[in-house]
CSV table of C-alpha atoms and ligand atoms in Angstrom, one decimal:
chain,number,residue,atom,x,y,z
Z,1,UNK,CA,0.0,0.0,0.0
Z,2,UNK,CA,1.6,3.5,-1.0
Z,3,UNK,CA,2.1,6.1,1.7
Z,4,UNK,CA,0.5,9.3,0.9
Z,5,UNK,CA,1.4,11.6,3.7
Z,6,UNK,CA,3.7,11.6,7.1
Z,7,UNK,CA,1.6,13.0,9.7
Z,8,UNK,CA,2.4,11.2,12.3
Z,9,UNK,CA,4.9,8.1,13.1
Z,10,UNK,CA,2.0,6.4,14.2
Z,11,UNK,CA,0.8,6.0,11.1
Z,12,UNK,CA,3.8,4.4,9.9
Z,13,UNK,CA,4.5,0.6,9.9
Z,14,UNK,CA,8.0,-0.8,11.5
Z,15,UNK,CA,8.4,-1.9,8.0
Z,16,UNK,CA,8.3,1.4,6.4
Z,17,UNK,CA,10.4,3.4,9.0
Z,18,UNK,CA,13.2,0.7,8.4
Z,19,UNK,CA,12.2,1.5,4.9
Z,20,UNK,CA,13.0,4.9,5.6
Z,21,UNK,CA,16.1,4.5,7.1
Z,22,UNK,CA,17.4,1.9,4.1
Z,23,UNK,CA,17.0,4.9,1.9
Z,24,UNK,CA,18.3,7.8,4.3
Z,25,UNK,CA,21.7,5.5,5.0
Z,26,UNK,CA,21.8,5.5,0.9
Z,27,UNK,CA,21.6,8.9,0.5
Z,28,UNK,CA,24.0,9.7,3.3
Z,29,UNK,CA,26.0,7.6,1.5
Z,30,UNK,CA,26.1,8.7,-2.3
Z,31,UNK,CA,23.9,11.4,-2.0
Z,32,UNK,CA,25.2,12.3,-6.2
Z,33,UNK,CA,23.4,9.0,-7.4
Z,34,UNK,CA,20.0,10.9,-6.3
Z,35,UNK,CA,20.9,13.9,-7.6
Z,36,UNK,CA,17.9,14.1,-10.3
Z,37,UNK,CA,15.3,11.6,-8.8
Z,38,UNK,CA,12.9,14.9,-8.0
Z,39,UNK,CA,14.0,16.8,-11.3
Z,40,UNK,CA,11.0,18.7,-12.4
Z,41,UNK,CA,9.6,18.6,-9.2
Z,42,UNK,CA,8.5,21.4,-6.5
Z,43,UNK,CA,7.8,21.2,-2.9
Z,44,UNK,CA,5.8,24.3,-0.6
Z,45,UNK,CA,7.4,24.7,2.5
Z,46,UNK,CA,5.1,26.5,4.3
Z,47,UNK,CA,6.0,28.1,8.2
Z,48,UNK,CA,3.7,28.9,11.1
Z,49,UNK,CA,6.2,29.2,13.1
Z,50,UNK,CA,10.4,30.0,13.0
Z,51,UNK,CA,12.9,27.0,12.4
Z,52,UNK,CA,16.4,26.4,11.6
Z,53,UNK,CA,17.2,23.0,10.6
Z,54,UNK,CA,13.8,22.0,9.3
Z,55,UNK,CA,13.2,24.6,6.8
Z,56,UNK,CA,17.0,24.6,5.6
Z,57,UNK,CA,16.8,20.8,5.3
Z,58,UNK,CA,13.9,20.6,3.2
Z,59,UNK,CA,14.8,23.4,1.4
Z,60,UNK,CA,18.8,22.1,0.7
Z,61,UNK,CA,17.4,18.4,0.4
Z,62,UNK,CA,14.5,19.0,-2.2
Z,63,UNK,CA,16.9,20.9,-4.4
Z,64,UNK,CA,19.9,18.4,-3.9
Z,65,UNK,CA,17.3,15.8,-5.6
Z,66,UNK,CA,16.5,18.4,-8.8
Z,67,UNK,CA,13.3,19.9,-7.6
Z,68,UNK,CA,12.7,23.3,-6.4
Z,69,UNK,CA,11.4,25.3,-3.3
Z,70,UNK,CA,8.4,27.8,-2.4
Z,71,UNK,CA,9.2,29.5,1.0
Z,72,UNK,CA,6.0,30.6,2.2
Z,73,UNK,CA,6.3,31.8,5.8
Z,74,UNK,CA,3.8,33.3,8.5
Z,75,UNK,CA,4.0,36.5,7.3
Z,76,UNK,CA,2.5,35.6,3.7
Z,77,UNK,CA,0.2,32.6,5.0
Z,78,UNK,CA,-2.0,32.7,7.7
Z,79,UNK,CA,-3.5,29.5,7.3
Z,80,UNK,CA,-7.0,29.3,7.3
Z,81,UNK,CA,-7.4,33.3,8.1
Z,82,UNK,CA,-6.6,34.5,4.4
Z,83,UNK,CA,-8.4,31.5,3.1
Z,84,UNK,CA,-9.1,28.5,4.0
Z,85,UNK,CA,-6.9,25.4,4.2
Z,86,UNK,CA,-8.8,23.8,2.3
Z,87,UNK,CA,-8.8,26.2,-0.6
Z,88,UNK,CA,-5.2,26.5,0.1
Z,89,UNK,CA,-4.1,22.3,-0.3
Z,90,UNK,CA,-6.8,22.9,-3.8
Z,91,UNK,CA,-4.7,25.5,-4.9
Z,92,UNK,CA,-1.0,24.1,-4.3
Z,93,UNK,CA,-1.8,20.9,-5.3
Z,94,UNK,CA,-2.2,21.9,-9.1
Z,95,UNK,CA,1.3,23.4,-8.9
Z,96,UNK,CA,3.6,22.0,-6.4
Z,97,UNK,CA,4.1,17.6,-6.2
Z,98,UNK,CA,4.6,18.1,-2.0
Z,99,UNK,CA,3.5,20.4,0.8
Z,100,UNK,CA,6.0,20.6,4.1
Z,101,UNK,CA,3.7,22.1,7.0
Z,102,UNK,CA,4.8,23.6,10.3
Z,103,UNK,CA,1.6,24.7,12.0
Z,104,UNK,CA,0.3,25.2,15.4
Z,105,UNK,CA,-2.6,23.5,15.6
Z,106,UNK,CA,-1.9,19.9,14.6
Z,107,UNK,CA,-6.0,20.0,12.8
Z,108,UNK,CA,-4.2,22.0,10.0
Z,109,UNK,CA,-1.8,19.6,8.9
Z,110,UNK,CA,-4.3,16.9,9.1
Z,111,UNK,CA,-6.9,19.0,7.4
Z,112,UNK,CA,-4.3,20.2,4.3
Z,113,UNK,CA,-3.5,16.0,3.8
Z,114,UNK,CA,-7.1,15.5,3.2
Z,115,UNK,CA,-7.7,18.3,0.8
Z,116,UNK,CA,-4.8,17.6,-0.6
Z,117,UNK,CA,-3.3,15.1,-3.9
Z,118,UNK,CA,-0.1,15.7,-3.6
Z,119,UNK,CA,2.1,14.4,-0.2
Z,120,UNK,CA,2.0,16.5,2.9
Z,121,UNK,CA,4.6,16.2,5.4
Z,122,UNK,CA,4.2,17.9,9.1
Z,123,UNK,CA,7.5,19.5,9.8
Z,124,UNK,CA,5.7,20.4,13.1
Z,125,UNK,CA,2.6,20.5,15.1
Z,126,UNK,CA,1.6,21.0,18.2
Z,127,UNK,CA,1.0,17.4,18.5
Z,128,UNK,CA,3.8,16.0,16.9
Z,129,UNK,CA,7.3,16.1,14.7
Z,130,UNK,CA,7.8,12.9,12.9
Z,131,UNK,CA,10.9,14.2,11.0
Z,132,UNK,CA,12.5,14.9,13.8
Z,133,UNK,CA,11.4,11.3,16.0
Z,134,UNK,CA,12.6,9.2,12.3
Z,135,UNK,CA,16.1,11.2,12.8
Z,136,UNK,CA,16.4,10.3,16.1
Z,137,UNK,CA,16.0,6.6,15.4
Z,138,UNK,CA,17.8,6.8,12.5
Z,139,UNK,CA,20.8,8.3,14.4
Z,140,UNK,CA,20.8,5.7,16.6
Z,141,UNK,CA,20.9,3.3,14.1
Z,142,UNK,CA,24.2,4.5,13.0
Z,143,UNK,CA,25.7,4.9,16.3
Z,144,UNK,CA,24.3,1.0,17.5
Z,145,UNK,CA,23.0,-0.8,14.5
Z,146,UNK,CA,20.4,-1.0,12.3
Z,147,UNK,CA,17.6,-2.7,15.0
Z,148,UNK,CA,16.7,-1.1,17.8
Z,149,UNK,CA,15.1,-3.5,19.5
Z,150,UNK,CA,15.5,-3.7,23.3
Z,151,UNK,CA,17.6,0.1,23.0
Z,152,UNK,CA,16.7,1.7,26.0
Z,153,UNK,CA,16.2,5.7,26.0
Z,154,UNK,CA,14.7,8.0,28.3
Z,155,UNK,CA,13.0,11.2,27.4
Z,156,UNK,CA,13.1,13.4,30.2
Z,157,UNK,CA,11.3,17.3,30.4
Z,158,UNK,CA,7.7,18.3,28.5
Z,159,UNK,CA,5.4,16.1,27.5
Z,160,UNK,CA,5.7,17.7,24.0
Z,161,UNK,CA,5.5,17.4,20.2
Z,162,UNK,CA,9.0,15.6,19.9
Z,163,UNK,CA,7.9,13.6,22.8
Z,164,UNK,CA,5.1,11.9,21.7
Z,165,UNK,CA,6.7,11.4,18.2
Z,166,UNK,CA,9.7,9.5,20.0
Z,167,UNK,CA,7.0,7.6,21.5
Z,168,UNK,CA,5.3,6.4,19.0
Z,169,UNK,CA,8.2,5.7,17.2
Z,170,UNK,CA,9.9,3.4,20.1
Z,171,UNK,CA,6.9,1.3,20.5
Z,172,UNK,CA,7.0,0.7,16.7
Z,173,UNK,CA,10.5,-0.2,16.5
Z,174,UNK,CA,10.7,-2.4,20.1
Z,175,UNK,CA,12.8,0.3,21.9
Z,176,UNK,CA,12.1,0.8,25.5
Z,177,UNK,CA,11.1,4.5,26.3
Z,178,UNK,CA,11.2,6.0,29.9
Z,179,UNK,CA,9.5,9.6,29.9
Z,180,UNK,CA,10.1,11.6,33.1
Z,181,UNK,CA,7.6,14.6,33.7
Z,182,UNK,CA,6.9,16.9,35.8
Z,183,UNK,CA,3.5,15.9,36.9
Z,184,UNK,CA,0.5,17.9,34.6
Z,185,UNK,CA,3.5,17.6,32.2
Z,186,UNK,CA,3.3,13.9,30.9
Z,187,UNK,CA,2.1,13.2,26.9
Z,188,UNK,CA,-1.0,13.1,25.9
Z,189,UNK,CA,-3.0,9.8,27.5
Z,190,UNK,CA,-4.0,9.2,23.8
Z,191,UNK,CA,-0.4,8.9,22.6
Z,192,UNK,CA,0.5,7.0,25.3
Z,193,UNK,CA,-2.3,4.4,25.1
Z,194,UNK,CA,-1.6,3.5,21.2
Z,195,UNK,CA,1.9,3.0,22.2
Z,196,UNK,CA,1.6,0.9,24.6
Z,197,UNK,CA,-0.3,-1.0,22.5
Z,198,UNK,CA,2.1,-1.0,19.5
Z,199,UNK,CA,5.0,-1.8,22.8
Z,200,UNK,CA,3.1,-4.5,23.2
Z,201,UNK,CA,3.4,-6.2,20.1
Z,202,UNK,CA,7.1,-5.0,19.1
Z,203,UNK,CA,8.2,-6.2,22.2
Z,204,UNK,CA,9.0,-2.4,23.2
Z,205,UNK,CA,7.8,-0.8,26.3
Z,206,UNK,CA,6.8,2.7,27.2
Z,207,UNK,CA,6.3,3.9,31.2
Z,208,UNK,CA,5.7,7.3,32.6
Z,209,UNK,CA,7.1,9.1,35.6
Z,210,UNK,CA,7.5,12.0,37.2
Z,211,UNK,CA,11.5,11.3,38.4
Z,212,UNK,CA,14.1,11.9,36.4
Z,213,UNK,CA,16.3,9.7,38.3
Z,214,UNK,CA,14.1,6.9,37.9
Z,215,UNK,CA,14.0,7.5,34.1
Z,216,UNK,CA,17.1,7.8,33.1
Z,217,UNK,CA,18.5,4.9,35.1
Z,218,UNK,CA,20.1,2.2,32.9
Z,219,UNK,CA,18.5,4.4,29.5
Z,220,UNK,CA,21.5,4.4,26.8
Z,221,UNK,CA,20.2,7.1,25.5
Z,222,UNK,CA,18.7,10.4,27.1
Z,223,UNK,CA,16.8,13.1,25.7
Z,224,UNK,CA,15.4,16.4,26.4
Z,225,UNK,CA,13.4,19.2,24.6
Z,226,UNK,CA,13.1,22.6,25.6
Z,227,UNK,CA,10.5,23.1,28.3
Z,228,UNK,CA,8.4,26.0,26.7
Z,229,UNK,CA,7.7,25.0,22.9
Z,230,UNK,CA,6.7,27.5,20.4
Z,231,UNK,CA,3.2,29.3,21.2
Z,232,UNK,CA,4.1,28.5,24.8
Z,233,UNK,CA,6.4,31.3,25.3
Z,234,UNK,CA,4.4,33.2,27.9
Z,235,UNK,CA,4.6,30.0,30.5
Z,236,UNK,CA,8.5,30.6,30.5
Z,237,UNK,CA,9.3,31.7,33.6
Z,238,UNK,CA,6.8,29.5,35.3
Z,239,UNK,CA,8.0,26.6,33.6
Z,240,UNK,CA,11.6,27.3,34.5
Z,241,UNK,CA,10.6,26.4,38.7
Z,242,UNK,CA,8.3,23.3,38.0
Z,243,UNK,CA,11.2,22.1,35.4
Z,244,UNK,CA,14.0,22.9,37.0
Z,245,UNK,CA,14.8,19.3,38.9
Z,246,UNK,CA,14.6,17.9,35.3
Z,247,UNK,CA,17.0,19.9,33.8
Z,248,UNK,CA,20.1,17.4,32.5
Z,249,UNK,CA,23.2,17.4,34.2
Z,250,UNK,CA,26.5,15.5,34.8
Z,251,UNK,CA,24.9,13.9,37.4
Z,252,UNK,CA,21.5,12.6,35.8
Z,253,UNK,CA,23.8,11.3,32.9
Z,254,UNK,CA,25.8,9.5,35.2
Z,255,UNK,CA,22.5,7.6,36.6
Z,256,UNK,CA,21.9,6.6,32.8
Z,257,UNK,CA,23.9,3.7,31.6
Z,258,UNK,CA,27.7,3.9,31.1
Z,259,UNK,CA,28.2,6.1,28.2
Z,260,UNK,CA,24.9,6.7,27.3
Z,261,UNK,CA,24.1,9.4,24.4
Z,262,UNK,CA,22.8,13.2,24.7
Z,263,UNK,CA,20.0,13.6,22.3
Z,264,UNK,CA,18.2,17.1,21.9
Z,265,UNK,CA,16.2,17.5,18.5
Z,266,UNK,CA,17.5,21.7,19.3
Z,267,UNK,CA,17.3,24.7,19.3
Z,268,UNK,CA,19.0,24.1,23.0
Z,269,UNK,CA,19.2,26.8,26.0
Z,270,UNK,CA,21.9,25.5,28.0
Z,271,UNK,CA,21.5,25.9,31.7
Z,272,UNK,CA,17.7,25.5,31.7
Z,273,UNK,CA,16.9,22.1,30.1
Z,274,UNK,CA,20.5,20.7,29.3
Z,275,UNK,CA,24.0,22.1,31.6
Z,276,UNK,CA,26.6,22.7,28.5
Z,277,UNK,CA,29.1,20.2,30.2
Z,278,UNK,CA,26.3,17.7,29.1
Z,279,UNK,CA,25.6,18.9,25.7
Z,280,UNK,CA,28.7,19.8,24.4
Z,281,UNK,CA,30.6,16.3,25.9
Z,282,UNK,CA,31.9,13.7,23.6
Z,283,UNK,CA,28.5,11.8,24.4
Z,284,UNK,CA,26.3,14.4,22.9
Z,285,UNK,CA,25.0,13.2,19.2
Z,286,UNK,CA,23.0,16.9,18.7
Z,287,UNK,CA,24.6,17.8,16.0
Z,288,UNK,CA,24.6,14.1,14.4
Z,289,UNK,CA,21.0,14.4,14.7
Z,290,UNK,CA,20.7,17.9,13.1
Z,291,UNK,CA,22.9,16.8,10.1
Z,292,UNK,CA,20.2,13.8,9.5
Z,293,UNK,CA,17.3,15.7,9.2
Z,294,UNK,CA,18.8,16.7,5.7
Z,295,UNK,CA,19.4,12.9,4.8
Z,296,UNK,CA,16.1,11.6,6.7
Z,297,UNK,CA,13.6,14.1,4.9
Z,298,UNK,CA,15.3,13.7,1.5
Z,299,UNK,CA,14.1,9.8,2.2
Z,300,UNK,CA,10.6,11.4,3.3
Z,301,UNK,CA,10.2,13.5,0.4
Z,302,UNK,CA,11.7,10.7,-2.3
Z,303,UNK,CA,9.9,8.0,-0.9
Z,304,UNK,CA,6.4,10.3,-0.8
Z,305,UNK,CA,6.4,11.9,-3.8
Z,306,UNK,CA,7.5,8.9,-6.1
Z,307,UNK,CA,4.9,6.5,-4.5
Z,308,UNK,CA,2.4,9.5,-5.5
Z,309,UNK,CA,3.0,10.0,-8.9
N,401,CP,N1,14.6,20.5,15.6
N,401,CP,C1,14.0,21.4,14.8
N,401,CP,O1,12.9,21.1,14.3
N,401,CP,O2,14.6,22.6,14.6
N,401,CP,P1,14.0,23.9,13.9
N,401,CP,O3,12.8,24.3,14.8
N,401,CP,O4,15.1,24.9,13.9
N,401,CP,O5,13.4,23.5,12.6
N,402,NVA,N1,9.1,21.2,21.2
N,402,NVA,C1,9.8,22.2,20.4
N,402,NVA,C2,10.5,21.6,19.3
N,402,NVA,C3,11.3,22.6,18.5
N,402,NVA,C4,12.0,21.9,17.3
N,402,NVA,C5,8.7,23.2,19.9
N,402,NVA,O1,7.6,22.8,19.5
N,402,NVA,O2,9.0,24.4,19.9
């Protein structure tokens, strides 16, 4: 069965994030031999909200491939205020072959996929960031091997976007995941219950706290976020106090397993979720993960848009 759209990694089997990978790892590889595999083709990147590394990835990676880029950012779409989304996904999808969407509301991306022909991809919702959980994995396939069964991680902070996506995505791939909250801070019950389900069958395994200690212990792998995401910015300061036992240190690594790995998908503010003896030690992958995005997406978008046409 093709795969129109990458929503969510829920709605991807095992099968096709390993598919995923295969292709990333290639491209990583020889990224020349895919130098015209999207010739002729253009992608809409369109931005709610600011980014770094996921607009210049999709940007550098759909062009690496021979197609070409529209940039349309907040200031030019207001989705669903100017028009609707709907007319919006009628009208792109008679020019462009793939839509990238960073929105707020997670309804948007999922409303634009429906209206839409072409692939969408969610570079960011409030619910979710599936690019950014398939690097993850991805980048711990290179650093352990290609099946991550049994890996043990711990995601430790907000209950966020990149934490449900790392969710889902362990309890596909038989990963153990440990997330450590504040409590009123723990993923969406939703997420939580489908994973545990999926953990169930992968052989994966996905528990909740509220101690970071307790999380991180024996994880080989651990992972923060920052505590306010974007369109939380005004919960700052009060977040900064109920987070600040969770923030990673020397010591909280050192409860983790013997040279486990720093993940954070960035941007990072060292001293509030992550101390920069932690992020910028030899075990910190950040900037491993950062540089897959580029190869990851290009997989996304290859893999999308040639299934579609
Ligand atoms: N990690 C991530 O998505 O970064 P940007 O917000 O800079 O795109
Ligand atoms: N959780 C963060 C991720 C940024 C890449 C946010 O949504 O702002």
């Amino acid at each position: 069965m093709a795969l129109k759209d990458l929503i969510s990694i829920n709605d991807l089997t095992s099968r096709e994030i390993n598919r995923i990978f295969a292709i990333a790892a290639d491209l990583k590889a020889e990224p020349r031999k895919y130098g015209t595999s999207l010739a002729g083709c253009s992608v809409a990147l369109i931005f709610e909200k600011p980014s770094l590394r996921t607009r210049v990835t999709f940007d550098l990676g759909a062009t690496q491939m021979g197609a070409s880029c529209v940039y349309l950012d907040h200031q030019n779409v207001r989705l669903g205020e100017r028009e609707s989304v709907k007319d919006m996904a009628l009208n792109l999808e008679r020019w462009v072959d793939c839509i990238v969407a960073r929105v707020y509301s997670h309804e948007t991306v999922i409303e634009l996929a429906a209206h839409s022909s072409v692939p969408v991809i969610n570079g960011l919702s409030e619910f979710s960031h599936p690019c950014q959980g398939l690097t993850d994995y991805f980048t711990l396939t290179e650093k352990i091997g290609p099946n991550l069964k049994g890996f043990r991680i711990a995601y430790i902070g907000d209950g966020n976007n990149t934490c449900h996506s790392l969710v889902f995505g362990a309890a596909k791939l038989g990963a153990h995941i440990r997330v450590g909250t504040p409590k009123g801070y723990e993923p969406d019950p939703a997420v939580i219950k489908q994973a545990k389900k999926d953990a169930r069958k992968s052989g994966g395994s996905v528990v909740i706290v509220n101690d970071p200690f307790e999380a991180v212990d024996g994880a080989q792998a651990v992972y923060t976020d920052v505590w306010a995401s974007m369109g939380f910015e005004a919960e700052t300061e009060r977040r900064r106090e109920i987070f600040s036992s969770f923030r990673i240190t020397r010591k909280l690594m050192k409860a983790a397993a013997a040279g486990a790995f720093f993940m954070h998908c960035l941007p990072a503010h060292r001293g509030d979720e992550v101390d920069a003896d932690v992020i910028d030690s030899r075990n910190s992958i950040v900037y491993d993960q950062a540089e897959n995005r580029l190869h990851t997406q290009k997989a996304i978008m290859l893999l999308l848009v040639q299934e579609n046409q």
